[in-house]
PDB file of C-alpha atoms in Angstrom:
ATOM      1  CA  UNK A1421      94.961 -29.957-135.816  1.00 50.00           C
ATOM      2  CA  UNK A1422      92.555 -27.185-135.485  1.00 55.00           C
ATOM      3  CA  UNK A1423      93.495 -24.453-132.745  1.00 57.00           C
ATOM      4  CA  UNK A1424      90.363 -22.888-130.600  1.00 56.00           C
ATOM      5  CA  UNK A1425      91.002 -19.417-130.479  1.00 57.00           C
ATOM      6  CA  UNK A1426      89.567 -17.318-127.643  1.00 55.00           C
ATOM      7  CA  UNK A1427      86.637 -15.707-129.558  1.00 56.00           C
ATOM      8  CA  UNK A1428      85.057 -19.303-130.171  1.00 56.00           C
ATOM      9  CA  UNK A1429      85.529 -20.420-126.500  1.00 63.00           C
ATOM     10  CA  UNK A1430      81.682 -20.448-124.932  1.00 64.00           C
ATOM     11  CA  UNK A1431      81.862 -18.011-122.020  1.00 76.00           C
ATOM     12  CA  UNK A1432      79.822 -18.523-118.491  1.00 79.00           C
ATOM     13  CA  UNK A1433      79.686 -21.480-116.124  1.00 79.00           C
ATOM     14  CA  UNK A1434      80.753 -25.005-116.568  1.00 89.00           C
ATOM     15  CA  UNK A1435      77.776 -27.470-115.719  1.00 90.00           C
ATOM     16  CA  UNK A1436      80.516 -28.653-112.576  1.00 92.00           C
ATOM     17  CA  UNK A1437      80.670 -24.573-111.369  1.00 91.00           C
ATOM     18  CA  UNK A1438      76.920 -24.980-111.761  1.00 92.00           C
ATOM     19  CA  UNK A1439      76.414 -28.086-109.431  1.00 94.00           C
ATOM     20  CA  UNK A1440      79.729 -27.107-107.079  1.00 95.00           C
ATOM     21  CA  UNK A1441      77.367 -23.822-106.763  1.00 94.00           C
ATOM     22  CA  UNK A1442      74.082 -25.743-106.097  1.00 95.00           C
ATOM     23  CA  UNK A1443      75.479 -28.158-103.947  1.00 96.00           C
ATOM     24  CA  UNK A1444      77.268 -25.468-101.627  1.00 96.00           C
ATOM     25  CA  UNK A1445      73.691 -23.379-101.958  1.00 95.00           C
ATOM     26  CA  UNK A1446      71.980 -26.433-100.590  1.00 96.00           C
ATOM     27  CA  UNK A1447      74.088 -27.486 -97.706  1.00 96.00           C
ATOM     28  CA  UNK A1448      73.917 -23.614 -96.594  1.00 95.00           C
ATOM     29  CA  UNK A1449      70.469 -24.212 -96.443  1.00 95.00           C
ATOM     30  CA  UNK A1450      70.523 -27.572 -94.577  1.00 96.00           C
ATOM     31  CA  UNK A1451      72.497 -26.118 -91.834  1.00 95.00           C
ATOM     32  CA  UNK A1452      70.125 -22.423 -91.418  1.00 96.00           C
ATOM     33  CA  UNK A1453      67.064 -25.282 -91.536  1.00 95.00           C
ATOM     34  CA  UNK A1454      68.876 -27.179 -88.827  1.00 95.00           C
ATOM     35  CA  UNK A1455      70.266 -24.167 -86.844  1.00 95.00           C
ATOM     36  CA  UNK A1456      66.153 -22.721 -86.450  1.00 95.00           C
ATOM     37  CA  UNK A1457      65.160 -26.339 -85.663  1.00 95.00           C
ATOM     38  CA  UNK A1458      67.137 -26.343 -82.742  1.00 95.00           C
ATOM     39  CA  UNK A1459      66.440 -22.293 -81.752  1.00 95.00           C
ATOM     40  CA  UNK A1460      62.906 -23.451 -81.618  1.00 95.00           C
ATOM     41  CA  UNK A1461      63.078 -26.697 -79.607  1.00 94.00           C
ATOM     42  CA  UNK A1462      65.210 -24.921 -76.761  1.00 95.00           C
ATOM     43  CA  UNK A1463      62.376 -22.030 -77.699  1.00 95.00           C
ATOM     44  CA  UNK A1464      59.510 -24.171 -76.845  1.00 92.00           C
ATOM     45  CA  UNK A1465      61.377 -26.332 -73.715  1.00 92.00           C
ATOM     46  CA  UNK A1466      61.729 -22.391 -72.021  1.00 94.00           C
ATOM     47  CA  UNK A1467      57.840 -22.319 -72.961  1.00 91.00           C
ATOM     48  CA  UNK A1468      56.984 -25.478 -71.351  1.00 90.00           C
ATOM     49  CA  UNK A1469      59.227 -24.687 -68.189  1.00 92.00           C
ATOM     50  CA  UNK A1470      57.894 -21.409 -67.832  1.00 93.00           C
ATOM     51  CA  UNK A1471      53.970 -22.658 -67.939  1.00 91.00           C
ATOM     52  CA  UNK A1472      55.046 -25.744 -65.903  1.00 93.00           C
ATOM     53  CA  UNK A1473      56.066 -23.354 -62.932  1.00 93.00           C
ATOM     54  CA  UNK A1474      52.824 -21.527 -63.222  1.00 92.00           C
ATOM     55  CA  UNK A1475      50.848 -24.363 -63.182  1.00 93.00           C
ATOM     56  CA  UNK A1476      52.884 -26.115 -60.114  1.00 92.00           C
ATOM     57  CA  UNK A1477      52.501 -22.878 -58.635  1.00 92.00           C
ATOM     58  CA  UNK A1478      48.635 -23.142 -59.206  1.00 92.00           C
ATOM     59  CA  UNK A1479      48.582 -26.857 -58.184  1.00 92.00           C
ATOM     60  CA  UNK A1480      50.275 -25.822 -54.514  1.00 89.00           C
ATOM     61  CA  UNK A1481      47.383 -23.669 -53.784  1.00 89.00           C
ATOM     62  CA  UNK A1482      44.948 -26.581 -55.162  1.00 91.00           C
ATOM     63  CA  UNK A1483      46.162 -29.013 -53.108  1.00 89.00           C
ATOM     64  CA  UNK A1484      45.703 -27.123 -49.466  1.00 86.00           C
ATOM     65  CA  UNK A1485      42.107 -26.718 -50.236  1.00 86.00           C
ATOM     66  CA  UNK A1486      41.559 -30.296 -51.514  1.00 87.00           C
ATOM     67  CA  UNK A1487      40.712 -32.901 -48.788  1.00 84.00           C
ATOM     68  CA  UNK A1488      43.286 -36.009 -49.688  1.00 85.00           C
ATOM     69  CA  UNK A1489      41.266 -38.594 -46.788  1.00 81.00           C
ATOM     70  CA  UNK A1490      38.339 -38.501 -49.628  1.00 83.00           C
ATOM     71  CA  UNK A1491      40.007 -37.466 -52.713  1.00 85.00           C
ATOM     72  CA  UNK A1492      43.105 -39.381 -53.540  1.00 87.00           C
ATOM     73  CA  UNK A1493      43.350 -39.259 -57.878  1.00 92.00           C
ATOM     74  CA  UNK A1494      41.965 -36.867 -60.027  1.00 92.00           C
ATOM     75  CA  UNK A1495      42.673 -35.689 -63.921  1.00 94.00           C
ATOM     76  CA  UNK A1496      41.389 -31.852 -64.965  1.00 93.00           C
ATOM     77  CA  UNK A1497      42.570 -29.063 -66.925  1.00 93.00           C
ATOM     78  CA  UNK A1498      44.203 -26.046 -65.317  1.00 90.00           C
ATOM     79  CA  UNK A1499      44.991 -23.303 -67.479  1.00 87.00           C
ATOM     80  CA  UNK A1500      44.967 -24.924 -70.602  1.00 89.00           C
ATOM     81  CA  UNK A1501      46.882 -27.590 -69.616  1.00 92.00           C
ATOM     82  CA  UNK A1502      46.383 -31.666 -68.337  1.00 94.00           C
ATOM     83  CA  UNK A1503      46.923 -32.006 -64.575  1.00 95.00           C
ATOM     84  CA  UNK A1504      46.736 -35.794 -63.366  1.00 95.00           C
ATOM     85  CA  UNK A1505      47.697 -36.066 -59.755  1.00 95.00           C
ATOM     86  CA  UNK A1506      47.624 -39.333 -57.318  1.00 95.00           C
ATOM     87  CA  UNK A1507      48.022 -39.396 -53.543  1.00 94.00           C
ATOM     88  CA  UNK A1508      49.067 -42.451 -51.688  1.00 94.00           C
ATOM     89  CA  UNK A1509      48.934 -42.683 -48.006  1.00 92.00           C
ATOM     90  CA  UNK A1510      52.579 -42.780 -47.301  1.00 91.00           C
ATOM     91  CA  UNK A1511      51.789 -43.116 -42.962  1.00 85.00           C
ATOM     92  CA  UNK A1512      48.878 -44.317 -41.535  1.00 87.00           C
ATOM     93  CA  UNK A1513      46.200 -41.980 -40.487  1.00 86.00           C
ATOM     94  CA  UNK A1514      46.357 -40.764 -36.783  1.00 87.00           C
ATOM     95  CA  UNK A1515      44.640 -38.859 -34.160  1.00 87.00           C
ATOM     96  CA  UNK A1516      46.098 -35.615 -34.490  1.00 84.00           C
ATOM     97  CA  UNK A1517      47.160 -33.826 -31.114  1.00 84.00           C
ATOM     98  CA  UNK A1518      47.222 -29.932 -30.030  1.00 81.00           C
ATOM     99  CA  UNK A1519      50.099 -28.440 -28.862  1.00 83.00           C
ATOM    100  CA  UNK A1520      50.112 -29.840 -24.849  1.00 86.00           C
ATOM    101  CA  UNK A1521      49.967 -33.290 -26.805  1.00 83.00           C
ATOM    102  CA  UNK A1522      46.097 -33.585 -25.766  1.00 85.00           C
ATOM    103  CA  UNK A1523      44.149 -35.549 -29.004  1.00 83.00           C
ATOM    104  CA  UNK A1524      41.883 -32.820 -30.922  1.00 84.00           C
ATOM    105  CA  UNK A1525      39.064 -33.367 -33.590  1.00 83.00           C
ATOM    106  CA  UNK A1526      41.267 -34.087 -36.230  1.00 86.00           C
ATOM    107  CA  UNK A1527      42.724 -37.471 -38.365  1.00 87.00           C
ATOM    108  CA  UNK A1528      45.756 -36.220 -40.356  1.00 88.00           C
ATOM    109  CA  UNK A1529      47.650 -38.835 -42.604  1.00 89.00           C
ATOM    110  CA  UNK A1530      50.788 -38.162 -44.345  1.00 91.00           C
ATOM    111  CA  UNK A1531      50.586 -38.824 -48.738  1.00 93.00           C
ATOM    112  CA  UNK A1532      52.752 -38.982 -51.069  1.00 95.00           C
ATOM    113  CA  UNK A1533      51.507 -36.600 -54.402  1.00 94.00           C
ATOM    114  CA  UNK A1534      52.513 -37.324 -57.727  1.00 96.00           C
ATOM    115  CA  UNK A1535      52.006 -35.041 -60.252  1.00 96.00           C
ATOM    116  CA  UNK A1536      51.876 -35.368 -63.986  1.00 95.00           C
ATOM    117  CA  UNK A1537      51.329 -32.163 -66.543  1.00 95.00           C
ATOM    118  CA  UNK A1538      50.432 -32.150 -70.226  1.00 94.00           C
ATOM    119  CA  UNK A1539      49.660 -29.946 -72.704  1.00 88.00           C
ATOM    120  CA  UNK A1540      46.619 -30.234 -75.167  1.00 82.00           C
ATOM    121  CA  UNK A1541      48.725 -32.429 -77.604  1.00 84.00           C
ATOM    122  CA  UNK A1542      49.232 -34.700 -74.528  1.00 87.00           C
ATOM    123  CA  UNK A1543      52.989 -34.470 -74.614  1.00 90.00           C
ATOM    124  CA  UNK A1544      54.395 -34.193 -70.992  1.00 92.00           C
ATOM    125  CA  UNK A1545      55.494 -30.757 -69.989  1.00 91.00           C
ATOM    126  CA  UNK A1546      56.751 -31.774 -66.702  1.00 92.00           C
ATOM    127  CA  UNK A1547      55.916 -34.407 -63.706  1.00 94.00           C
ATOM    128  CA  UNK A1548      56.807 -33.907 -59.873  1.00 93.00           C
ATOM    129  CA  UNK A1549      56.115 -35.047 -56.662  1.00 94.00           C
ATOM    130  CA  UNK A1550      54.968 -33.659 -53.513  1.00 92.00           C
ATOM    131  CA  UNK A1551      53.878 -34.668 -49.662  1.00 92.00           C
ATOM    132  CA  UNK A1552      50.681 -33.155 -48.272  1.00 90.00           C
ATOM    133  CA  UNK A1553      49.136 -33.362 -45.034  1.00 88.00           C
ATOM    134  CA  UNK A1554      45.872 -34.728 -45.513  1.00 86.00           C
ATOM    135  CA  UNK A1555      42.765 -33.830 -42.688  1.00 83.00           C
ATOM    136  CA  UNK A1556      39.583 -34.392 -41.571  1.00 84.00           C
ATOM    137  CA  UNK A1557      37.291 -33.565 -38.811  1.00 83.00           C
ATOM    138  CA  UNK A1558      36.587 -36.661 -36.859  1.00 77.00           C
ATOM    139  CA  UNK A1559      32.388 -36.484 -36.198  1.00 69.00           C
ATOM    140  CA  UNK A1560      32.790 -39.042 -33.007  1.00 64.00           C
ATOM    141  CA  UNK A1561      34.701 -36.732 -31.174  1.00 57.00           C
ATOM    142  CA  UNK A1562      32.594 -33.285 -32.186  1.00 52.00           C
ATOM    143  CA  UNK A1563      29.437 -35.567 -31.000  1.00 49.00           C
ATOM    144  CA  UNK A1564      30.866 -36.586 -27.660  1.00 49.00           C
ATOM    145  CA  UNK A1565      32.082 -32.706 -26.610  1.00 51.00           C
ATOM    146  CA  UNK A1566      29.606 -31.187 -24.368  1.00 48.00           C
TER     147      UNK A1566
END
């Protein structure tokens, strides 16, 4: 039987240390790919709250100067974003009254505003609703004043 001694032994790393090494390398790598992944989704859903709140901060002002009797869907961009809002009548419309209960020149009507942003991409950033107080002058009753 022929002995091995040390000097003939071939020094370095064993093709297993080689693909123990890789395969540790590689699962190191899976889990730093995996770990930014989810740093950048909860990155962008902070992004996406942040301009939602702006733009439903935008969209209150918007919807006291729009008149909801004639206007009751629309779809536009506001800041760089989708806005597609509906109103439904959620009362019927009335004769509105001052404050000693006499009936004034106004028809108010309660709706019901719901509210759907998007970005661009069209992938939702956020949806709510809202209820406005929609008015309008009522022409009969400026004509028949004296």
């Amino acid at each position: 039987m022929m002995r091995m001694n040390s000097k003939s032994r071939a020094k370095g790393f064993t093709l297993l240390e080689a693909i123990v090494a890789l395969v540790i390398l590689s699962t190191s790598g899976i889990a730093m790919y995996s770990w930014l992944s989810v740093s950048l989704d909860g990155l962008r859903r902070v992004d996406d709250i942040v301009a939602f709140k702006q733009v439903s901060d935008d969209l209150d002002a918007f919807f006291n100067s729009v008149t909801l009797t004639s206007e009751t869907e629309q779809v536009f961009m506001l800041n760089g974003y989708k806005v597609d809002w509906r109103a439904e009548l959620m009362e019927p419309i009335q004769r509105g009254r001052n404050s000693s209960g006499a009936v004034n020149a106004y028809e108010i009507g309660l709706y019901q505003v719901d509210v759907l942003v998007s970005n661009s991409g069209n992938r939702r950033i956020g949806a709510y609703q809202t209820r406005v107080v929609g008015y309008k002058e009522n022409e009969m009753f400026i004509q028949a004043q004296p």
